[in-house]
Amino acid sequence: MVGSEGAEVQVKPAVGRSKPRGRPRSFDRETALEKAILAFWEHGYEATSVSDLTRVMDIGAPSLYAAFGDKRSLFEEVVKEYGVRYGSFGDRALAEEPTARAAVRRMLREAAVEYTAPGHPHGCLVIHAATNCSTPEVEESLRARRNANIAALESRIGAGIAAGELPAGTDAAALARYTGAVIQGMSQQARDGASRVELEAVAEIAMTIWPRT
């Protein structure tokens, strides 16, 4: 560049000018969500930190927040997706089996299979994630889901009583609560190392108390 008096002027580059940023790193949302499911399933809600999630999901914190919101929002989506991918066997049994007894027997046997299947943590995420949880909203949400499962059992058993497949004096609420206690116990036993065969034996014993007409 030439100045007003003909002298050449050197133009220096602006100091501190940032380099153009690269494009944000892309990731597969479904794959990242599956990794989050496994992390919460293995460690529970409270013990799984945001840094743990970004590490296992292989994304940065800004990407996590942009795609899923905060940790609690991500967990809510994880629980819903877990129900679709891994926890729907109970709903299917209640909907597809012709009697309440057949539905509960199938539910317990499939719990033995699902809770011990290789390739993912053992037990049930909705049961285990509440362990040592100190976040009231998360604790209440998980409790509500478990109680909804008990209510669905009670409704199916009540329908069986009305249809005459169970004795008229059957306590539907108590029988549903008993079934829920067995399932929750099977989940913990699976985490403690019980095998599929061992839990299937538990399921068979549990069905021996089932009322008959």
Short mmCIF file of C-alpha atoms in Angstrom, two decimals:
data_model
loop_
_atom_site.label_atom_id
_atom_site.label_comp_id
_atom_site.label_asym_id
_atom_site.label_seq_id
_atom_site.Cartn_x
_atom_site.Cartn_y
_atom_site.Cartn_z
CA MET A 1 0.00 0.00 0.00
CA VAL A 2 1.32 3.52 -0.83
CA GLY A 3 0.98 6.46 1.62
CA SER A 4 0.06 10.03 0.78
CA GLU A 5 3.75 10.96 0.25
CA GLY A 6 4.54 7.97 -1.90
CA ALA A 7 6.15 5.87 0.86
CA GLU A 8 5.15 2.24 0.99
CA VAL A 9 3.16 1.34 4.06
CA GLN A 10 3.15 -2.20 5.40
CA VAL A 11 -0.28 -3.38 6.50
CA LYS A 12 -0.05 -5.70 9.50
CA PRO A 13 -2.69 -8.34 10.10
CA ALA A 14 -5.14 -7.55 12.89
CA VAL A 15 -3.91 -8.84 16.22
CA GLY A 16 -6.15 -11.28 18.04
CA ARG A 17 -8.40 -12.03 15.06
CA SER A 18 -9.80 -15.53 15.62
CA LYS A 19 -9.52 -18.21 13.03
CA PRO A 20 -12.74 -19.38 11.40
CA ARG A 21 -14.36 -22.06 13.52
CA GLY A 22 -14.88 -25.52 12.13
CA ARG A 23 -18.32 -27.01 11.78
CA PRO A 24 -19.82 -28.42 14.99
CA ARG A 25 -19.12 -32.10 15.42
CA SER A 26 -22.05 -34.18 14.27
CA PHE A 27 -23.23 -37.32 16.02
CA ASP A 28 -25.91 -39.94 15.73
CA ARG A 29 -28.60 -39.01 18.24
CA GLU A 30 -30.04 -42.52 18.59
CA THR A 31 -26.62 -44.03 19.25
CA ALA A 32 -25.83 -41.35 21.82
CA LEU A 33 -29.19 -41.93 23.52
CA GLU A 34 -28.56 -45.68 23.72
CA LYS A 35 -25.23 -45.01 25.42
CA ALA A 36 -26.98 -42.72 27.90
CA ILE A 37 -29.52 -45.47 28.64
CA LEU A 38 -26.73 -47.91 29.43
CA ALA A 39 -24.93 -45.39 31.65
CA PHE A 40 -27.99 -44.54 33.75
CA TRP A 41 -28.98 -48.22 33.83
CA GLU A 42 -25.60 -49.25 35.17
CA HIS A 43 -24.97 -46.46 37.68
CA GLY A 44 -28.36 -44.93 38.48
CA TYR A 45 -29.41 -41.31 38.15
CA GLU A 46 -27.49 -39.73 41.00
CA ALA A 47 -24.13 -41.41 40.40
CA THR A 48 -24.09 -40.59 36.67
CA SER A 49 -22.59 -37.13 36.15
CA VAL A 50 -22.73 -34.92 33.08
CA SER A 51 -19.02 -35.58 32.51
CA ASP A 52 -19.72 -39.32 32.64
CA LEU A 53 -22.46 -38.85 30.04
CA THR A 54 -20.38 -36.77 27.65
CA ARG A 55 -17.60 -39.35 27.90
CA VAL A 56 -19.72 -42.42 27.20
CA MET A 57 -21.87 -40.62 24.60
CA ASP A 58 -18.71 -39.27 22.94
CA ILE A 59 -20.07 -35.74 22.61
CA GLY A 60 -19.24 -32.38 24.16
CA ALA A 61 -21.35 -30.79 26.87
CA PRO A 62 -22.71 -28.10 24.49
CA SER A 63 -23.90 -30.82 22.09
CA LEU A 64 -25.53 -32.73 24.95
CA TYR A 65 -27.41 -29.67 26.17
CA ALA A 66 -28.43 -28.67 22.65
CA ALA A 67 -29.72 -32.13 21.74
CA PHE A 68 -31.18 -33.35 25.03
CA GLY A 69 -31.43 -30.44 27.45
CA ASP A 70 -30.00 -30.82 30.96
CA LYS A 71 -29.24 -34.07 32.78
CA ARG A 72 -32.76 -34.41 34.15
CA SER A 73 -34.36 -33.87 30.72
CA LEU A 74 -32.01 -36.43 29.21
CA PHE A 75 -32.92 -38.90 31.94
CA GLU A 76 -36.64 -38.43 31.31
CA GLU A 77 -36.07 -39.27 27.64
CA VAL A 78 -33.87 -42.22 28.63
CA VAL A 79 -36.62 -43.67 30.84
CA LYS A 80 -39.20 -43.37 28.06
CA GLU A 81 -36.90 -44.94 25.50
CA TYR A 82 -35.89 -47.68 27.92
CA GLY A 83 -39.56 -48.57 28.23
CA VAL A 84 -39.80 -48.94 24.47
CA ARG A 85 -36.55 -50.81 23.87
CA TYR A 86 -36.26 -52.99 26.97
CA GLY A 87 -39.19 -52.64 29.36
CA SER A 88 -42.27 -53.23 27.24
CA PHE A 89 -42.53 -56.98 27.91
CA GLY A 90 -44.91 -56.43 30.83
CA ASP A 91 -47.34 -54.30 28.86
CA ARG A 92 -47.31 -56.82 26.02
CA ALA A 93 -48.04 -59.69 28.38
CA LEU A 94 -51.00 -57.88 29.94
CA ALA A 95 -52.40 -56.94 26.54
CA GLU A 96 -51.87 -60.21 24.68
CA GLU A 97 -52.49 -63.05 27.12
CA PRO A 98 -56.07 -64.36 27.48
CA THR A 99 -56.09 -64.51 31.29
CA ALA A 100 -54.55 -62.54 34.14
CA ARG A 101 -52.73 -65.64 35.35
CA ALA A 102 -51.19 -66.27 31.92
CA ALA A 103 -50.22 -62.61 31.64
CA VAL A 104 -48.44 -62.54 35.00
CA ARG A 105 -46.71 -65.88 34.39
CA ARG A 106 -45.41 -64.62 31.04
CA MET A 107 -44.38 -61.30 32.62
CA LEU A 108 -42.33 -63.00 35.32
CA ARG A 109 -40.68 -65.43 32.91
CA GLU A 110 -39.79 -62.65 30.48
CA ALA A 111 -38.44 -60.56 33.36
CA ALA A 112 -36.07 -63.43 34.12
CA VAL A 113 -34.87 -63.30 30.51
CA GLU A 114 -34.64 -59.53 30.14
CA TYR A 115 -33.03 -58.86 33.52
CA THR A 116 -30.17 -61.28 32.83
CA ALA A 117 -29.69 -60.76 29.08
CA PRO A 118 -26.09 -60.16 27.93
CA GLY A 119 -25.11 -56.90 26.28
CA HIS A 120 -26.60 -54.52 28.82
CA PRO A 121 -26.71 -54.00 32.61
CA HIS A 122 -28.78 -56.50 34.56
CA GLY A 123 -32.03 -55.74 36.33
CA CYS A 124 -34.48 -52.93 35.58
CA LEU A 125 -33.42 -49.32 34.99
CA VAL A 126 -36.63 -47.87 36.48
CA ILE A 127 -36.05 -49.84 39.68
CA HIS A 128 -32.28 -49.42 39.95
CA ALA A 129 -31.99 -45.77 38.90
CA ALA A 130 -33.92 -44.71 42.01
CA THR A 131 -31.25 -46.15 44.32
CA ASN A 132 -29.72 -43.41 46.50
CA CYS A 133 -31.55 -40.78 44.46
CA SER A 134 -31.65 -37.42 46.23
CA THR A 135 -33.45 -35.47 43.49
CA PRO A 136 -37.12 -35.38 44.57
CA GLU A 137 -38.55 -34.84 41.09
CA VAL A 138 -36.68 -37.79 39.63
CA GLU A 139 -37.49 -40.00 42.61
CA GLU A 140 -41.19 -39.14 42.34
CA SER A 141 -41.23 -39.71 38.58
CA LEU A 142 -39.75 -43.19 38.96
CA ARG A 143 -42.09 -43.99 41.84
CA ALA A 144 -45.05 -42.93 39.71
CA ARG A 145 -43.94 -45.27 36.92
CA ARG A 146 -43.59 -48.21 39.27
CA ASN A 147 -46.98 -47.49 40.84
CA ALA A 148 -48.53 -47.22 37.36
CA ASN A 149 -47.26 -50.72 36.65
CA ILE A 150 -48.89 -51.97 39.85
CA ALA A 151 -52.13 -50.24 38.89
CA ALA A 152 -52.08 -51.91 35.46
CA LEU A 153 -51.63 -55.29 37.13
CA GLU A 154 -54.49 -54.60 39.53
CA SER A 155 -56.76 -53.59 36.65
CA ARG A 156 -55.94 -56.79 34.72
CA ILE A 157 -56.49 -58.95 37.80
CA GLY A 158 -59.76 -57.14 38.51
CA ALA A 159 -60.91 -57.92 34.99
CA GLY A 160 -60.03 -61.56 35.61
CA ILE A 161 -62.15 -61.61 38.76
CA ALA A 162 -65.07 -60.05 36.89
CA ALA A 163 -64.72 -62.65 34.13
CA GLY A 164 -64.81 -65.50 36.64
CA GLU A 165 -61.30 -66.74 35.93
CA LEU A 166 -60.29 -65.85 39.51
CA PRO A 167 -62.29 -66.41 42.72
CA ALA A 168 -64.70 -63.63 43.60
CA GLY A 169 -62.97 -62.99 46.92
CA THR A 170 -59.52 -62.42 45.38
CA ASP A 171 -57.82 -59.26 46.66
CA ALA A 172 -56.75 -57.70 43.35
CA ALA A 173 -54.74 -54.92 44.98
CA ALA A 174 -52.77 -57.30 47.22
CA LEU A 175 -52.12 -59.75 44.38
CA ALA A 176 -50.89 -56.93 42.15
CA ARG A 177 -48.64 -55.62 44.91
CA TYR A 178 -47.26 -59.10 45.48
CA THR A 179 -46.47 -59.48 41.78
CA GLY A 180 -44.74 -56.11 41.74
CA ALA A 181 -42.66 -57.10 44.77
CA VAL A 182 -41.56 -60.30 43.02
CA ILE A 183 -40.54 -58.41 39.88
CA GLN A 184 -38.62 -55.80 41.86
CA GLY A 185 -36.90 -58.53 43.82
CA MET A 186 -35.97 -60.34 40.63
CA SER A 187 -34.40 -57.13 39.34
CA GLN A 188 -32.17 -56.81 42.39
CA GLN A 189 -31.32 -60.50 42.34
CA ALA A 190 -30.25 -60.14 38.70
CA ARG A 191 -27.92 -57.30 39.65
CA ASP A 192 -26.52 -59.47 42.41
CA GLY A 193 -25.65 -62.20 39.91
CA ALA A 194 -28.69 -64.48 39.76
CA SER A 195 -28.93 -66.35 36.46
CA ARG A 196 -31.86 -66.61 34.08
CA VAL A 197 -32.52 -70.18 35.21
CA GLU A 198 -32.52 -69.17 38.86
CA LEU A 199 -34.95 -66.31 38.24
CA GLU A 200 -37.21 -68.52 36.13
CA ALA A 201 -37.40 -70.85 39.14
CA VAL A 202 -38.42 -67.87 41.28
CA ALA A 203 -41.14 -67.03 38.74
CA GLU A 204 -42.52 -70.56 38.86
CA ILE A 205 -42.60 -70.60 42.66
CA ALA A 206 -44.32 -67.20 42.69
CA MET A 207 -47.10 -68.56 40.49
CA THR A 208 -47.88 -71.40 42.90
CA ILE A 209 -49.79 -69.00 45.16
CA TRP A 210 -51.96 -67.75 42.27
CA PRO A 211 -55.65 -68.20 43.16
CA ARG A 212 -57.63 -70.73 41.17
CA THR A 213 -61.36 -71.10 40.75
#
